Short mmCIF file of C-alpha atoms in Angstrom, two decimals:
data_model
loop_
_atom_site.label_atom_id
_atom_site.label_comp_id
_atom_site.label_asym_id
_atom_site.label_seq_id
_atom_site.Cartn_x
_atom_site.Cartn_y
_atom_site.Cartn_z
CA MET A 64 16.49 27.99 -15.46
CA PRO A 65 15.40 30.93 -13.63
CA THR A 66 19.04 33.06 -11.24
CA THR A 67 19.12 33.78 -8.25
CA GLY A 68 20.18 36.50 -5.94
CA GLN A 69 23.60 35.01 -5.99
CA GLU A 70 24.56 34.80 -9.33
CA ARG A 71 26.05 38.45 -10.66
CA ALA A 72 27.57 39.04 -13.76
CA ILE A 73 31.25 37.83 -13.93
CA THR A 74 34.18 40.20 -13.08
CA ALA A 75 37.50 41.61 -14.85
CA ASN A 76 37.91 40.04 -11.07
CA ARG A 77 36.87 36.35 -11.38
CA GLN A 78 38.41 36.92 -15.00
CA THR A 79 41.98 37.28 -13.83
CA SER A 80 41.32 35.09 -11.07
CA TRP A 81 40.06 32.08 -13.83
CA ALA A 82 43.34 32.70 -15.57
CA PHE A 83 45.69 32.54 -13.32
CA ALA A 84 44.13 28.78 -12.49
CA ASP A 85 43.84 27.76 -16.00
CA ALA A 86 48.43 29.10 -16.18
CA PHE A 87 48.36 27.45 -12.42
CA VAL A 88 48.49 24.45 -14.16
CA CYS A 89 51.89 22.81 -16.18
CA GLU A 90 51.00 21.40 -19.32
CA ASP A 91 53.99 19.16 -21.76
CA GLU A 92 54.93 18.32 -24.93
CA ALA A 93 52.21 15.70 -25.72
CA LEU A 94 49.18 18.35 -24.11
CA LEU A 95 50.70 20.99 -26.46
CA TRP A 96 50.57 19.63 -29.11
CA ALA A 97 47.71 17.58 -29.30
CA ARG A 98 46.04 21.44 -28.46
CA GLU A 99 47.23 22.05 -31.08
CA ARG A 100 46.43 20.12 -33.27
CA ALA A 101 42.54 21.25 -31.56
CA ARG A 102 43.28 23.88 -32.89
CA GLU A 103 43.60 22.70 -36.64
CA THR A 104 40.65 20.61 -35.99
CA GLY A 105 38.58 23.24 -35.72
CA LEU A 106 38.08 21.48 -31.97
CA SER A 107 37.51 23.28 -28.72
CA SER A 108 39.48 21.62 -26.29
CA VAL A 109 38.93 21.63 -22.11
CA SER A 110 40.57 24.73 -19.86
CA PRO A 111 44.00 22.75 -18.70
CA GLY A 112 42.28 23.82 -15.29
CA THR A 113 39.38 21.67 -16.09
CA GLY A 114 41.36 19.11 -17.20
CA ALA A 115 43.42 19.29 -13.60
CA ALA A 116 40.47 18.50 -12.48
CA LEU A 117 39.26 15.46 -14.07
CA ARG A 118 43.01 14.44 -14.06
CA MET A 119 42.53 14.29 -9.26
CA LEU A 120 38.57 13.54 -9.85
CA ALA A 121 39.80 9.92 -12.18
CA ALA A 122 43.26 9.56 -8.62
CA SER A 123 40.20 10.88 -5.57
CA VAL A 124 38.85 7.90 -6.67
CA ASP A 125 41.45 6.02 -7.74
CA ALA A 126 40.38 4.91 -11.41
CA LYS A 127 40.67 2.02 -13.18
CA ALA A 128 38.30 1.81 -15.69
CA VAL A 129 37.07 5.48 -16.85
CA ALA A 130 34.61 6.30 -20.16
CA GLU A 131 35.26 9.16 -21.76
CA ILE A 132 32.49 10.82 -24.38
CA GLY A 133 34.79 12.74 -27.78
CA THR A 134 38.15 11.31 -27.80
CA GLY A 135 38.74 15.10 -29.79
CA THR A 136 42.68 14.83 -29.55
CA GLY A 137 43.83 13.32 -26.37
CA VAL A 138 43.90 15.95 -24.24
CA SER A 139 41.14 15.60 -21.97
CA GLY A 140 41.81 11.52 -22.67
CA ILE A 141 46.34 12.30 -21.23
CA HIS A 142 44.55 14.23 -18.05
CA LEU A 143 42.10 11.26 -17.26
CA LEU A 144 45.07 8.77 -17.90
CA HIS A 145 47.27 11.05 -15.52
CA GLY A 146 44.57 11.29 -12.38
CA MET A 147 43.96 6.78 -12.86
CA ARG A 148 46.00 3.73 -11.94
CA PRO A 149 49.11 2.08 -13.42
CA ASP A 150 46.78 0.30 -14.63
CA GLY A 151 43.80 1.88 -15.72
CA VAL A 152 42.43 1.43 -19.25
CA LEU A 153 40.39 4.59 -20.57
CA THR A 154 37.67 3.39 -23.06
CA THR A 155 37.36 6.40 -25.97
CA VAL A 156 34.43 7.11 -27.84
CA ASP A 157 34.61 10.01 -31.06
CA PRO A 158 32.21 9.46 -34.42
CA GLU A 159 35.30 10.77 -36.07
CA PRO A 160 38.65 7.41 -36.01
CA GLU A 161 40.92 10.20 -37.64
CA ARG A 162 40.72 12.54 -34.37
CA GLN A 163 41.54 9.26 -32.41
CA GLN A 164 44.51 8.56 -34.90
CA PHE A 165 45.53 12.01 -33.30
CA ALA A 166 44.48 11.16 -29.66
CA ARG A 167 46.65 7.71 -29.73
CA GLU A 168 49.61 9.81 -30.85
CA ALA A 169 49.54 11.76 -27.67
CA PHE A 170 48.96 8.62 -24.84
CA ARG A 171 51.55 8.05 -26.79
CA ALA A 172 54.11 10.75 -27.06
CA ALA A 173 53.05 11.08 -22.86
CA GLY A 174 53.77 8.38 -22.66
CA PHE A 175 51.77 6.37 -21.85
CA ALA A 176 51.49 2.41 -23.82
CA GLY A 177 49.30 0.52 -25.95
CA ASN A 178 47.04 -1.31 -23.78
CA ARG A 179 45.78 2.31 -21.56
CA ALA A 180 43.80 3.09 -24.06
CA ARG A 181 40.63 1.23 -26.08
CA PHE A 182 39.80 3.44 -28.80
CA ILE A 183 35.69 2.69 -30.00
CA PRO A 184 34.69 4.97 -33.34
CA GLY A 185 31.33 5.69 -33.37
CA ARG A 186 28.13 7.69 -32.49
CA ALA A 187 28.05 7.36 -28.28
CA LEU A 188 24.30 6.33 -27.48
CA GLU A 189 25.11 3.45 -30.39
CA VAL A 190 28.26 2.47 -28.87
CA LEU A 191 27.14 3.04 -25.11
CA PRO A 192 24.98 0.04 -23.98
CA ARG A 193 27.25 -1.80 -25.38
CA LEU A 194 29.59 -1.13 -22.19
CA ALA A 195 28.91 -3.16 -19.33
CA ASP A 196 26.62 -2.48 -16.50
CA GLY A 197 29.15 -0.89 -13.28
CA GLY A 198 31.86 -1.55 -14.33
CA TYR A 199 32.95 1.24 -14.60
CA ASP A 200 34.42 4.35 -12.08
CA LEU A 201 33.95 7.74 -14.03
CA VAL A 202 32.38 8.47 -17.38
CA PHE A 203 33.59 11.79 -19.05
CA CYS A 204 30.90 13.32 -22.01
CA ASP A 205 32.32 15.79 -23.70
CA GLY A 206 29.89 14.74 -26.58
CA ASP A 207 27.24 16.47 -28.80
CA ARG A 208 25.24 18.66 -26.06
CA ALA A 209 21.64 18.57 -27.62
CA GLU A 210 22.21 14.60 -26.31
CA TYR A 211 23.99 15.73 -22.50
CA PRO A 212 20.56 14.16 -21.29
CA ASP A 213 20.49 10.49 -22.64
CA TYR A 214 24.59 10.61 -21.61
CA LEU A 215 23.66 10.44 -18.02
CA ALA A 216 21.02 8.06 -17.64
CA GLU A 217 23.52 5.48 -19.39
CA SER A 218 26.24 6.99 -17.14
CA LEU A 219 24.35 6.04 -14.75
CA ARG A 220 24.24 2.33 -15.74
CA LEU A 221 27.71 2.67 -16.63
CA LEU A 222 29.20 3.73 -12.99
CA ARG A 223 29.97 1.62 -9.56
CA PRO A 224 27.96 2.73 -6.23
CA GLY A 225 30.03 5.30 -5.60
CA GLY A 226 31.71 6.44 -8.78
CA LEU A 227 31.44 9.87 -11.36
CA VAL A 228 30.06 11.90 -13.70
CA CYS A 229 31.21 15.03 -15.77
CA PHE A 230 29.95 17.28 -18.49
CA GLU A 231 32.29 19.68 -20.09
CA GLY A 232 30.92 22.86 -21.44
CA VAL A 233 27.68 22.56 -19.68
CA PHE A 234 28.07 26.93 -19.70
CA ALA A 235 27.13 27.83 -23.24
CA GLU A 236 29.58 30.72 -23.06
CA GLY A 237 26.75 32.09 -20.35
CA ARG A 238 24.27 30.49 -22.64
CA THR A 239 22.25 28.92 -19.77
CA VAL A 240 21.25 31.30 -17.79
CA ASP A 241 20.39 33.89 -20.97
CA SER A 242 17.18 34.71 -20.24
CA ALA A 243 16.70 35.11 -24.42
CA ALA A 244 14.90 32.24 -26.44
CA GLN A 245 18.06 29.28 -26.81
CA PRO A 246 18.93 26.38 -29.48
CA ALA A 247 17.67 23.36 -28.49
CA GLU A 248 21.39 22.20 -27.20
CA VAL A 249 20.92 25.22 -24.34
CA LEU A 250 17.38 23.37 -24.06
CA ALA A 251 18.96 20.20 -23.31
CA LEU A 252 22.04 21.16 -21.19
CA ARG A 253 19.28 22.90 -18.35
CA ASP A 254 17.00 19.16 -18.77
CA LEU A 255 20.58 17.79 -17.10
CA LEU A 256 20.51 20.49 -14.57
CA ARG A 257 17.66 19.97 -13.50
CA THR A 258 18.24 16.45 -13.62
CA VAL A 259 21.48 16.06 -12.11
CA ARG A 260 19.61 19.13 -9.19
CA GLU A 261 16.38 17.19 -8.28
CA SER A 262 18.06 13.31 -8.56
CA GLY A 263 18.88 11.78 -5.64
CA GLU A 264 20.30 9.15 -7.04
CA LEU A 265 24.11 12.27 -6.94
CA VAL A 266 25.30 14.30 -4.98
CA ALA A 267 26.21 17.65 -7.57
CA SER A 268 28.46 20.29 -7.66
CA LEU A 269 28.75 23.26 -10.69
CA LEU A 270 32.58 23.73 -11.15
CA PRO A 271 33.58 27.50 -12.26
CA LEU A 272 35.92 25.73 -15.04
CA GLY A 273 36.76 26.39 -18.82
CA ASP A 274 32.81 27.07 -20.11
CA GLY A 275 31.05 25.22 -16.42
CA LEU A 276 31.63 21.00 -15.04
CA LEU A 277 28.89 19.32 -14.08
CA CYS A 278 30.43 16.82 -12.05
CA ALA A 279 28.18 13.90 -9.72
CA VAL A 280 28.99 11.54 -7.71
CA ARG A 281 26.67 7.79 -7.99
CA ARG A 282 24.86 6.61 -4.16
#
């Protein structure tokens, strides 16, 4: 994507501000446990600031039904569940069932009843077509970056009007705006950003949280 004069290098002050935004969030023992399991298994988790944003966004749409692509060890799921309605259900998809077992334990430790989450093992693009049209208030995508454009198409089908879709990791550690040759997953992120920005069906914002959180409301 072309850069503009408004896009400047990250300064030390900005890095300090982002660190402060993460430190502002108080995470409980269940979240810290889930983060440690992620580190042990070589997974990256959403930053505390990103998690807090997901919690707030789920609350802002009074979410009762949320779909999550990429369960991980449950860090993002805990934040989403805290923001959802008390009777809300999180449907979370991941190709690795053992990760979902960690998430089950983390959700239980966070105090959520077993019926608050529905775990579906499998590849997202095989599972999502089986989910109900217009049945979700929020879709959070943290799966295979190369599949993000396809996740967007599925998310638009899944979301009710006024629902939110969020994509984690769209900065790709700075590679998204790097003019050097990039792998397919970064090209897919650029395609996603372009599509969302140009869509008349979406009201979007790119939030500088964690490794970049792209959020859009379906009109």
